[in-house]
Amino acid sequence: MLKPAAIVGQVILYGAFAAVIGTFATWPKYQQIPSDVALIKLSISHLGERECRKRTPEELAKMPPNMRAPLDCPRERSDIRLEMDLDGEPIFRTVLHPTGLYKDGVSTVYKRFEVAAGSHRLTVRMDDNLDKPGFDYVKDEQITLAPAQVMVVDFNPDRGGLFFK
Amino acid sequence: MSFHTALRNGASSVFLRIEEALDVPFGGTDNPLRHLGAIGLYLLWIIVGTGLYLYAVLDTGIDAVYQSIGYLSLEQWYLGGVLRSLHRYAADGFMLVMMLHLFREWCYGRYHGFRLYSWMTGIPLIWLAYAAGIGGYWIVWDQLAQLSAIATAELLDWLPIFSEPSARNFMSPDSISDRFFTMLVFIHIGVPLLLILGLWAHVHRISHVDYLPSRRAMVATLAILIGLALLKPALSNPPANLATVPGALDFDWFLLFLHPLTDVSSPALVWSLLFGVTALLFALPLLPHPRPQPAAVVDPANCTGCDRCLADCPYAAIAMTQHSSRPGFRLAVVDADLCAGCGICAGSCPSSTPFRRREALVTGIDMPQQPVNALREQLEAALARLEGRTRIIIFACTRGAEAGPLAAVDTAVIGLICAGMLPPAFVEYALRGGADGVLVATCRSGGCEFRLGDLWTSQRLLGQREPHLRRTVPPSRLQLLAASAHDDRTLAEVLAEFRTRLEALPVASDRLPPYLRSASHHA
Ligand code: HEM
Ligand code: SF4
Ligand code: SF4
């Protein structure tokens, strides 16, 4: 039989074990981002352009009939240049490289920015063909961010290129 | 002494002190620190059992699941809510116990030689346990799940695994599908299954595995977890909403501490830490450490194939084959890679009895570093030397309390690799050879370096295990003591009491008839 002192000791120690578990299973609370801050997530996945050359009629004539594609396209995709400004200040500049062994895959970026809630001017520029000068896509808009809001900057050619949501 | 050795020695002496302090209220059998692996397994069974219930009743679907878990906690609190809380708290406890177990094995230097396999197979279990636990929090699909899922994806994206950032899967509420949820459940069942498989491998090379803690420890553990579940039920945070950032959340620091750590440092640092610590754990056995003890050696001529060594070896190092020279008989064989060199087998072999008349005692299975024959010679020399009113022989494990200083004209001390290597017949042999009493000192219960030495010794001497001490040996002349390296004082006190008791016995009341193997041999 256990002595009373041993029972008391065991109860205290088992209790301490439970208390440690019960406490640190929920406490202290954790808040990742202050409550007056919003998040802008830049998340784009896009195939860069490639420079195709029109084949001349002579070239085409030399090819077997079933392979006479009018355009000669390389596999390799262009890098993508991306810029993001907040309230006129540059906050992000990058050049994305295509994935894949032959550089024929999509280029992707995922990045988040903590921004004070409120009204901001957000400008995003994207150039998906570095052989041609200038940005092919620009989105420049006054946005209002609620506290804790997550706003996504994405790209979809079917939705007119860059968009905020 | 290297920095690591100094650190380990410091840590082990602190840990051992705490472990021994817990012996006071718990005793060795119930002491949780002495059975951390078993408590871990027990908690795992609680997790599996409660998990099966949750799996059976939860609506699987990304919207439905939050509601149905909430229903368990709020409406069906007395059953589903308690089981949910048990599932969570047992998981937290499992992490705590696993880390303590890891720390303890490291402290005591149990990561090389015959333990290499247990150590190496233990390390991947940590990753599996965290993967299972973190995944579990996602299933609730509350804001904590959202935070953890995104933070984990961002952390994984730092590694060159995915061609597209996996965090892109969590951009907006409509990007999460029921399929994602099905995958989650699949992972949260699959990873624990892998963990169980890994655990099976982890204990594969030891025998008589401590699969479950004592009944009392199990009841108490379950009781406090249920108490915790009732006092402080596990609840969800507000539902996930990928369009907003979670606010201040109730946070599980046992399972999810990596997220805050990443936030205050960086993915690069966290991965370096995780891979660094893992590599260190794997590399630990490469550090210089004591030479392995010589392995047990079988002598076919003296092995009858009785299986006792097979039954008693703590490290599954013994197997039986056909006897080479005796048809129809079996023969023990030792796998030297697994052998701890503890001598427990020599203590179990019926051929180890000192009463055999042969000049040299050759037993079935023996230790090159302390053969049974040498033990008998040591004992016979001591018996011939001892004088005084009460002559006592002490057989003591050299890892336990320091018995050497107790040697005197009337007291002889014979140190053993492990108390388990003492063939019980040696006690009778000592008494019939002139000793008035025999004291056998093992380590504390549950504190044997070789896991089972203290248990087998006491069971053999109390007649509960083969080979047993013959019942004709008067119990009054045998003193068993479980004493650790910190218990020198206790050993001295118990010896003094034992002597007083022996002196109080009526003269020759219970003496065994003297036995002299061959008077000529030590005349
Ligand atoms: C996932 C949780 C774990 C559980 C449930 C567990 C369970 C166990 C059990 C039941 C034993 C047998 C104890 C005995 O019968 O004496 C054991 C032994 C052992 N474990 Fe674990 N283990 C876990 C993780 C680990 C980890 C992470 C390590 C270290 C990397 C580790 C290292 C060892 C060693 C070295 C032994 C051998 C002890 C000896 O030979 O005396 N274990 N474990
Ligand atoms: S010495 Fe110990 S580990 Fe080796 S075979 Fe004998 S009982 Fe097993
Ligand atoms: S205990 Fe001795 S006799 Fe029995 S199998 Fe082992 S070595 Fe052989």
mmCIF file with all atom_site columns, N, CA and C and ligand atoms in Angstrom, chain B residues 302-309 320 332 348-351 364-365, ligand 3:
data_model
loop_
_atom_site.group_PDB
_atom_site.id
_atom_site.type_symbol
_atom_site.label_atom_id
_atom_site.label_alt_id
_atom_site.label_comp_id
_atom_site.label_asym_id
_atom_site.label_entity_id
_atom_site.label_seq_id
_atom_site.pdbx_PDB_ins_code
_atom_site.Cartn_x
_atom_site.Cartn_y
_atom_site.Cartn_z
_atom_site.occupancy
_atom_site.B_iso_or_equiv
_atom_site.pdbx_formal_charge
_atom_site.auth_seq_id
_atom_site.auth_comp_id
_atom_site.auth_asym_id
_atom_site.auth_atom_id
_atom_site.pdbx_PDB_model_num
ATOM   1  N  N   . ASN B 1 302 ? 28.847 -27.291 -22.784 1.00 0.00 ? 302 ASN B N   1
ATOM   2  C  CA  . ASN B 1 302 ? 28.110 -27.074 -21.537 1.00 0.00 ? 302 ASN B CA  1
ATOM   3  C  C   . ASN B 1 302 ? 26.734 -26.454 -21.740 1.00 0.00 ? 302 ASN B C   1
ATOM   4  N  N   . CYS B 1 303 ? 26.330 -26.316 -22.982 1.00 0.00 ? 303 CYS B N   1
ATOM   5  C  CA  . CYS B 1 303 ? 24.999 -25.764 -23.261 1.00 0.00 ? 303 CYS B CA  1
ATOM   6  C  C   . CYS B 1 303 ? 24.042 -26.901 -23.529 1.00 0.00 ? 303 CYS B C   1
ATOM   7  N  N   . THR B 1 304 ? 22.932 -26.928 -22.779 1.00 0.00 ? 304 THR B N   1
ATOM   8  C  CA  . THR B 1 304 ? 21.945 -27.981 -22.978 1.00 0.00 ? 304 THR B CA  1
ATOM   9  C  C   . THR B 1 304 ? 20.778 -27.508 -23.830 1.00 0.00 ? 304 THR B C   1
ATOM   10 N  N   . GLY B 1 305 ? 20.830 -26.270 -24.244 1.00 0.00 ? 305 GLY B N   1
ATOM   11 C  CA  . GLY B 1 305 ? 19.763 -25.741 -25.096 1.00 0.00 ? 305 GLY B CA  1
ATOM   12 C  C   . GLY B 1 305 ? 18.490 -25.470 -24.336 1.00 0.00 ? 305 GLY B C   1
ATOM   13 N  N   . CYS B 1 306 ? 18.611 -25.049 -23.078 1.00 0.00 ? 306 CYS B N   1
ATOM   14 C  CA  . CYS B 1 306 ? 17.421 -24.911 -22.237 1.00 0.00 ? 306 CYS B CA  1
ATOM   15 C  C   . CYS B 1 306 ? 16.652 -23.617 -22.473 1.00 0.00 ? 306 CYS B C   1
ATOM   16 N  N   . ASP B 1 307 ? 17.184 -22.652 -23.204 1.00 0.00 ? 307 ASP B N   1
ATOM   17 C  CA  . ASP B 1 307 ? 16.468 -21.410 -23.553 1.00 0.00 ? 307 ASP B CA  1
ATOM   18 C  C   . ASP B 1 307 ? 16.476 -20.335 -22.472 1.00 0.00 ? 307 ASP B C   1
ATOM   19 N  N   . ARG B 1 308 ? 17.044 -20.630 -21.309 1.00 0.00 ? 308 ARG B N   1
ATOM   20 C  CA  . ARG B 1 308 ? 16.903 -19.625 -20.236 1.00 0.00 ? 308 ARG B CA  1
ATOM   21 C  C   . ARG B 1 308 ? 17.630 -18.334 -20.568 1.00 0.00 ? 308 ARG B C   1
ATOM   22 N  N   . CYS B 1 309 ? 18.810 -18.463 -21.171 1.00 0.00 ? 309 CYS B N   1
ATOM   23 C  CA  . CYS B 1 309 ? 19.537 -17.245 -21.524 1.00 0.00 ? 309 CYS B CA  1
ATOM   24 C  C   . CYS B 1 309 ? 18.754 -16.471 -22.575 1.00 0.00 ? 309 CYS B C   1
ATOM   25 N  N   . MET B 1 320 ? 18.614 -19.485 -30.858 1.00 0.00 ? 320 MET B N   1
ATOM   26 C  CA  . MET B 1 320 ? 18.891 -20.903 -30.674 1.00 0.00 ? 320 MET B CA  1
ATOM   27 C  C   . MET B 1 320 ? 19.058 -21.556 -32.042 1.00 0.00 ? 320 MET B C   1
ATOM   28 N  N   . ALA B 1 332 ? 22.657 -22.306 -27.852 1.00 0.00 ? 332 ALA B N   1
ATOM   29 C  CA  . ALA B 1 332 ? 22.527 -20.845 -27.863 1.00 0.00 ? 332 ALA B CA  1
ATOM   30 C  C   . ALA B 1 332 ? 23.636 -20.248 -28.738 1.00 0.00 ? 332 ALA B C   1
ATOM   31 N  N   . SER B 1 348 ? 21.788 -16.707 -15.817 1.00 0.00 ? 348 SER B N   1
ATOM   32 C  CA  . SER B 1 348 ? 20.578 -17.499 -16.042 1.00 0.00 ? 348 SER B CA  1
ATOM   33 C  C   . SER B 1 348 ? 20.890 -18.953 -16.379 1.00 0.00 ? 348 SER B C   1
ATOM   34 N  N   . CYS B 1 349 ? 22.139 -19.232 -16.733 1.00 0.00 ? 349 CYS B N   1
ATOM   35 C  CA  . CYS B 1 349 ? 22.455 -20.570 -17.256 1.00 0.00 ? 349 CYS B CA  1
ATOM   36 C  C   . CYS B 1 349 ? 22.532 -21.597 -16.127 1.00 0.00 ? 349 CYS B C   1
ATOM   37 N  N   . PRO B 1 350 ? 21.792 -22.709 -16.252 1.00 0.00 ? 350 PRO B N   1
ATOM   38 C  CA  . PRO B 1 350 ? 21.835 -23.731 -15.200 1.00 0.00 ? 350 PRO B CA  1
ATOM   39 C  C   . PRO B 1 350 ? 23.243 -24.312 -15.030 1.00 0.00 ? 350 PRO B C   1
ATOM   40 N  N   . SER B 1 351 ? 24.049 -24.236 -16.086 1.00 0.00 ? 351 SER B N   1
ATOM   41 C  CA  . SER B 1 351 ? 25.408 -24.783 -15.982 1.00 0.00 ? 351 SER B CA  1
ATOM   42 C  C   . SER B 1 351 ? 26.331 -23.888 -15.166 1.00 0.00 ? 351 SER B C   1
ATOM   43 N  N   . GLY B 1 364 ? 27.611 -22.728 -19.704 1.00 0.00 ? 364 GLY B N   1
ATOM   44 C  CA  . GLY B 1 364 ? 27.118 -22.741 -21.081 1.00 0.00 ? 364 GLY B CA  1
ATOM   45 C  C   . GLY B 1 364 ? 27.373 -21.442 -21.802 1.00 0.00 ? 364 GLY B C   1
ATOM   46 N  N   . ILE B 1 365 ? 27.202 -20.345 -21.080 1.00 0.00 ? 365 ILE B N   1
ATOM   47 C  CA  . ILE B 1 365 ? 27.393 -19.035 -21.699 1.00 0.00 ? 365 ILE B CA  1
ATOM   48 C  C   . ILE B 1 365 ? 28.082 -18.144 -20.668 1.00 0.00 ? 365 ILE B C   1
HETATM 49 S  S1  . SF4 C 2 .   ? 21.073 -20.885 -20.446 1.00 0.00 ? 3   SF4 C S1  1
HETATM 50 FE FE1 . SF4 C 2 .   ? 23.014 -22.030 -20.726 1.00 0.00 ? 3   SF4 C FE1 1
HETATM 51 S  S2  . SF4 C 2 .   ? 22.361 -24.120 -21.179 1.00 0.00 ? 3   SF4 C S2  1
HETATM 52 FE FE2 . SF4 C 2 .   ? 20.552 -22.829 -21.440 1.00 0.00 ? 3   SF4 C FE2 1
HETATM 53 S  S3  . SF4 C 2 .   ? 20.581 -22.353 -23.629 1.00 0.00 ? 3   SF4 C S3  1
HETATM 54 FE FE3 . SF4 C 2 .   ? 21.660 -20.664 -22.604 1.00 0.00 ? 3   SF4 C FE3 1
HETATM 55 S  S4  . SF4 C 2 .   ? 23.814 -21.297 -22.663 1.00 0.00 ? 3   SF4 C S4  1
HETATM 56 FE FE4 . SF4 C 2 .   ? 22.624 -23.103 -23.152 1.00 0.00 ? 3   SF4 C FE4 1
#
